[in-house]
Amino acid sequence: MNNHSRYLLLGRHRLGLKWLAQKSVNQKFRLISSSTKKLNTVVQETPIFDADKLAAARQARLDGLGVIGKLPEKWIPYAELMRLEKPIGSWLLYSPCTWSITMAAYSTTAPLSSTLWMLGVFGVGALIMRGAGCTINDLLDRDLDNKVERTIERPLASRRVTPKQAITFLGAQLAVGLGVLLQLPADCFLLGAVSLVPVAVYPLFKRITYYPQVVLSSCFTWGALLGFPAMGVWNWSSMIPLYLSSFAWCMTYDTIYAHQDKKFDVKAGIKSTALAWGDKSKPIMYGLTTIQMATFALSGYMNSMGPGFALGAIIGGYRVFQMVRKVDLDNPKDCWYHFRNNINNGHIFFAGIFLDYILRLLGYI
């Protein structure tokens, strides 16, 4: 064998060894890659909550359905999307509406029938639009709700409703909401429609800022502005302070609400004022409540309200301050109790305004 043949064989041998080495590396890489994928799959499939917690969450949901549980089985998840089993949110949305409608009715001595009609229109609107807001929230948060024990059983998070079904249902809710909005005078239609923007974007803010409560409060208290023009009154000197009062009130009670989930929110990456303020939450909420009552009083003064308004403000304001003082922000059950009980404060403010309105209709003031 000549030298040329030897070099040729040696080259082929080296190429063969190189090919075998490369093949071995590729096989090892595929093996590692496959193992990594399997590991990731295991991690992703590892449940956040054990079977006992999931069973407890499901039972808590069933126990909380109340009369909603008597609906046909297929309807129940959609009723839950609207939070019909938890009407507290609808009441909190409705309260500023009742204040502004009745204050406007008081200032014009509007007939009782027209005032009750508008209160009814806004009541339906509050129920429908709060439900639509919850549906939007659940659509955007379905991959976050399944990481929080309190929300794991929501219809979308538990996959009892598909995103497509929820979007169709949302369309129906918005259609009814539009019908309600069309009952209002034409000159306040646009003011009402503007509130839909913060309603739609609120869930997104929980991901990018620790102050989603600002967005929620801006739209959740819109009725404080809308009630006046709905009754044919554009009294900005009273409307603006009433809106600011409602805004401060919402910031307070929704921060208490957020403290329920702060342990899970940290893990899920959800932001809130409860996490931003931490141990400073109570001093800040005292400040917000002071602003709330100062602007509420200013609104009443600018609308020439009477003794009923003053009495309701004193009792309601005292109760809000007591709520802030008593709530244990590290106890989720106590946070929920005070949040839920807070709606009675809204009723007291309304009762004082309504008393003035009735006294004016009767000719006493």
XYZ file of C-alpha atoms in Angstrom:
365
model
C 0.000 0.000 0.000
C 1.552 3.297 -1.064
C 1.639 6.435 1.031
C -1.248 8.024 -0.860
C -3.521 5.069 -0.024
C -2.475 5.120 3.612
C -3.319 8.869 3.927
C -6.683 8.257 2.233
C -7.595 5.432 4.623
C -6.409 7.449 7.620
C -8.545 10.416 6.518
C -11.611 8.236 6.088
C -11.005 6.715 9.511
C -10.793 10.143 11.118
C -13.938 11.278 9.335
C -15.695 8.152 10.557
C -14.631 8.793 14.137
C -15.736 12.417 13.873
C -19.118 11.330 12.506
C -19.571 8.823 15.320
C -18.609 11.428 17.929
C -21.038 13.977 16.465
C -23.788 11.358 16.343
C -23.179 10.517 20.000
C -23.345 14.215 20.967
C -26.590 14.677 18.998
C -28.130 11.639 20.658
C -27.116 12.922 24.079
C -28.514 16.376 23.242
C -31.814 14.849 22.121
C -31.917 12.765 25.282
C -31.270 15.815 27.480
C -33.796 17.870 25.497
C -36.394 15.116 25.819
C -35.724 14.820 29.545
C -36.057 18.598 29.961
C -39.379 18.592 28.112
C -40.616 15.749 30.300
C -39.459 17.627 33.406
C -41.208 20.801 32.253
C -44.358 18.802 31.560
C -44.237 17.335 35.049
C -43.724 20.808 36.560
C -46.568 22.268 34.509
C -48.901 19.431 35.388
C -48.095 19.587 39.084
C -51.262 20.971 40.687
C -51.037 24.188 42.672
C -53.625 22.941 45.155
C -53.975 19.424 46.504
C -57.166 17.386 46.180
C -58.432 18.410 49.617
C -58.138 22.127 48.876
C -59.797 21.711 45.494
C -62.648 19.782 47.093
C -62.998 22.447 49.796
C -63.073 25.214 47.173
C -65.749 23.387 45.203
C -67.857 22.816 48.312
C -67.498 26.471 49.330
C -68.722 27.495 45.873
C -71.733 25.186 46.093
C -72.558 26.367 49.614
C -72.422 29.984 48.467
C -74.772 29.646 45.502
C -77.917 30.327 47.542
C -81.008 30.734 45.361
C -78.776 30.638 42.258
C -78.347 26.929 42.934
C -82.040 26.394 42.100
C -81.568 27.526 38.502
C -81.255 24.938 35.705
C -77.796 23.389 35.932
C -76.643 24.805 32.577
C -77.526 28.342 33.673
C -75.609 28.306 36.948
C -72.088 28.941 35.536
C -73.375 32.004 33.656
C -75.082 33.312 36.781
C -71.736 32.847 38.524
C -69.981 34.764 35.736
C -72.269 37.682 36.640
C -71.612 37.052 40.366
C -75.359 36.891 40.996
C -74.645 34.774 44.062
C -72.580 37.689 45.426
C -74.723 40.808 44.881
C -72.509 42.968 47.090
C -70.594 44.232 44.039
C -73.812 45.313 42.316
C -74.908 47.165 45.443
C -71.574 48.948 45.708
C -71.832 49.980 42.060
C -75.436 51.088 42.580
C -74.955 53.162 45.750
C -73.311 56.246 44.144
C -76.069 56.142 41.516
C -78.751 56.356 44.207
C -76.988 59.280 45.871
C -76.703 61.365 42.715
C -80.198 60.560 41.385
C -81.848 61.479 44.670
C -79.741 64.596 45.187
C -80.735 65.761 41.687
C -84.381 64.923 42.390
C -84.161 66.909 45.637
C -82.742 69.965 43.888
C -85.560 70.034 41.306
C -88.359 68.614 43.495
C -88.829 65.921 40.854
C -91.985 63.762 41.078
C -91.569 60.597 43.115
C -92.609 58.457 40.133
C -89.813 59.766 37.879
C -87.247 59.378 40.656
C -88.281 55.792 41.372
C -88.238 55.018 37.634
C -84.678 56.283 37.274
C -83.601 54.424 40.416
C -85.034 51.279 38.838
C -83.274 51.882 35.498
C -79.932 52.372 37.240
C -80.586 49.308 39.413
C -80.955 47.103 36.345
C -77.966 48.812 34.750
C -75.800 48.218 37.833
C -76.702 44.529 37.871
C -76.025 44.033 34.146
C -72.883 46.148 33.824
C -71.310 44.776 36.969
C -71.976 41.321 35.522
C -70.372 42.326 32.215
C -67.351 43.682 34.064
C -66.995 40.393 35.947
C -67.182 38.438 32.682
C -64.443 40.595 31.141
C -62.363 40.213 34.291
C -62.721 36.426 34.298
C -61.874 36.152 30.603
C -58.628 38.047 31.051
C -57.779 36.486 34.419
C -58.659 32.843 33.772
C -54.982 31.835 33.893
C -54.484 33.774 37.131
C -57.712 32.785 38.896
C -56.648 29.131 38.841
C -53.662 30.077 41.019
C -55.717 31.701 43.806
C -57.636 29.486 46.210
C -60.625 31.854 46.462
C -61.071 32.037 42.672
C -60.066 28.544 41.513
C -63.726 27.554 41.133
C -64.790 30.465 38.942
C -66.508 29.228 35.753
C -63.655 29.985 33.348
C -60.841 29.023 35.707
C -62.545 25.680 36.398
C -63.370 25.260 32.673
C -67.097 24.921 33.247
C -67.468 27.716 30.670
C -65.248 28.065 27.603
C -63.802 31.445 26.518
C -65.973 31.337 23.374
C -69.127 30.806 25.426
C -68.131 33.614 27.802
C -67.554 36.043 24.907
C -70.984 35.222 23.464
C -72.544 35.773 26.874
C -70.670 39.057 27.243
C -72.144 40.234 23.956
C -75.631 39.536 25.290
C -74.892 41.433 28.515
C -73.582 44.456 26.636
C -76.655 44.456 24.399
C -78.908 44.635 27.458
C -76.639 47.308 28.942
C -76.998 49.367 25.789
C -80.769 49.053 26.090
C -80.558 50.425 29.640
C -78.285 53.267 28.520
C -80.792 54.232 25.832
C -83.343 54.911 28.587
C -81.267 57.909 29.679
C -81.554 61.405 28.205
C -79.549 61.781 24.995
C -77.242 64.444 26.457
C -75.824 62.044 29.062
C -75.523 58.983 26.796
C -71.872 59.718 25.952
C -70.990 60.265 29.611
C -72.349 56.814 30.387
C -70.595 55.158 27.447
C -67.189 56.540 28.493
C -67.254 54.413 31.641
C -66.963 51.246 29.534
C -63.301 51.993 28.779
C -61.932 51.614 32.339
C -64.278 48.646 32.888
C -62.611 46.825 29.987
C -58.985 47.635 30.876
C -59.142 47.200 34.660
C -58.030 43.527 34.700
C -54.935 44.397 32.653
C -53.757 46.915 35.233
C -53.392 44.173 37.852
C -50.445 42.934 35.814
C -48.592 46.209 35.258
C -49.246 48.414 38.298
C -49.810 48.121 42.018
C -52.731 50.540 41.692
C -55.467 48.739 39.726
C -57.852 50.017 42.411
C -57.479 53.489 40.896
C -58.873 52.231 37.588
C -61.619 50.244 39.304
C -62.629 53.191 41.474
C -62.746 55.538 38.491
C -65.407 53.427 36.737
C -67.138 51.788 39.704
C -68.282 55.170 41.003
C -69.302 56.651 37.643
C -72.920 56.705 38.763
C -72.090 59.610 41.067
C -71.634 61.679 37.897
C -74.307 60.075 35.733
C -77.265 60.314 38.114
C -77.497 64.104 37.949
C -77.820 64.477 34.144
C -80.072 61.415 34.074
C -82.498 63.538 36.084
C -81.929 66.549 33.829
C -79.461 68.334 36.144
C -75.860 69.343 35.300
C -74.701 70.632 38.680
C -70.923 70.161 38.347
C -70.210 71.900 41.669
C -72.037 69.054 43.399
C -71.307 66.250 40.912
C -67.507 66.499 41.084
C -67.189 66.400 44.901
C -69.689 63.520 45.050
C -67.642 61.592 42.488
C -64.412 62.234 44.425
C -66.120 61.071 47.620
C -67.291 57.864 45.936
C -63.809 57.356 44.471
C -62.129 57.599 47.892
C -64.722 55.241 49.384
C -64.102 52.652 46.653
C -60.326 52.905 47.088
C -60.792 52.107 50.777
C -63.140 49.148 50.555
C -61.422 47.604 47.532
C -58.067 47.751 49.297
C -59.656 45.839 52.170
C -60.981 43.378 49.592
C -57.503 43.003 48.055
C -55.985 42.130 51.436
C -57.939 38.839 51.312
C -55.773 37.437 48.547
C -52.396 39.088 49.102
C -50.668 35.794 49.990
C -51.775 34.208 46.708
C -51.424 37.409 44.666
C -47.693 37.523 45.353
C -47.262 34.025 43.927
C -49.569 34.665 40.957
C -47.972 38.003 40.066
C -51.154 40.001 40.707
C -50.585 43.555 41.956
C -52.772 45.657 44.268
C -52.749 48.527 46.738
C -52.828 45.901 49.495
C -49.325 44.840 48.446
C -48.128 48.352 47.629
C -49.216 49.852 50.951
C -48.650 46.830 53.199
C -48.479 47.900 56.856
C -49.297 51.485 55.842
C -52.719 50.486 54.511
C -54.695 51.632 57.544
C -53.145 55.119 57.842
C -53.694 55.637 54.112
C -57.295 54.407 54.353
C -57.924 56.804 57.258
C -56.723 59.587 54.961
C -58.976 58.375 52.130
C -61.980 58.244 54.459
C -61.284 61.801 55.609
C -61.257 62.898 51.957
C -64.408 60.886 51.335
C -66.380 62.597 54.072
C -65.023 66.096 53.352
C -65.994 65.905 49.674
C -69.333 64.273 50.507
C -70.130 67.166 52.834
C -69.027 69.664 50.158
C -71.310 68.013 47.611
C -74.259 68.261 49.978
C -73.482 71.888 50.758
C -73.286 72.801 47.060
C -76.653 71.097 46.524
C -78.247 72.828 49.552
C -79.095 69.536 51.257
C -80.971 69.446 54.568
C -80.852 67.661 57.955
C -81.391 64.180 56.541
C -78.219 64.441 54.502
C -76.254 65.642 57.535
C -77.565 62.805 59.718
C -76.760 60.172 57.092
C -73.282 61.632 56.607
C -72.518 61.558 60.323
C -73.712 57.986 60.877
C -72.296 56.638 57.616
C -68.958 58.398 58.058
C -68.595 57.085 61.604
C -69.233 53.554 60.359
C -66.616 53.821 57.590
C -63.988 55.041 60.066
C -64.927 52.167 62.390
C -64.601 49.721 59.505
C -61.039 50.874 58.883
C -60.219 50.727 62.584
C -61.632 47.264 63.249
C -60.708 45.275 60.154
C -57.919 42.729 60.577
C -56.075 43.009 57.276
C -54.216 39.743 57.889
C -57.444 37.770 58.301
C -59.154 37.058 54.945
C -62.484 36.194 56.581
C -62.492 39.446 58.539
C -61.632 41.413 55.385
C -64.563 39.800 53.580
C -66.911 40.496 56.499
C -66.102 44.220 56.584
C -66.111 44.511 52.800
C -69.554 42.901 52.616
C -70.919 44.866 55.569
C -69.674 48.095 53.992
C -72.688 48.206 51.668
C -74.827 49.172 54.666
C -72.785 52.375 54.840
C -73.855 53.140 51.283
C -77.482 52.521 52.244
C -77.181 54.916 55.188
C -75.828 57.713 52.990
C -78.726 57.127 50.589
C -81.297 57.036 53.386
C -80.222 60.494 54.580
C -80.483 61.966 51.067
C -83.821 60.279 50.411
C -85.189 61.619 53.712
C -84.408 65.170 52.596
C -86.079 64.480 49.249
C -89.284 63.221 50.891
C -89.303 66.143 53.323
C -89.030 68.520 50.369
C -91.864 66.786 48.513
C -93.991 67.139 51.641
C -93.104 70.836 51.897
C -91.151 70.690 55.153
C -87.853 71.956 53.710
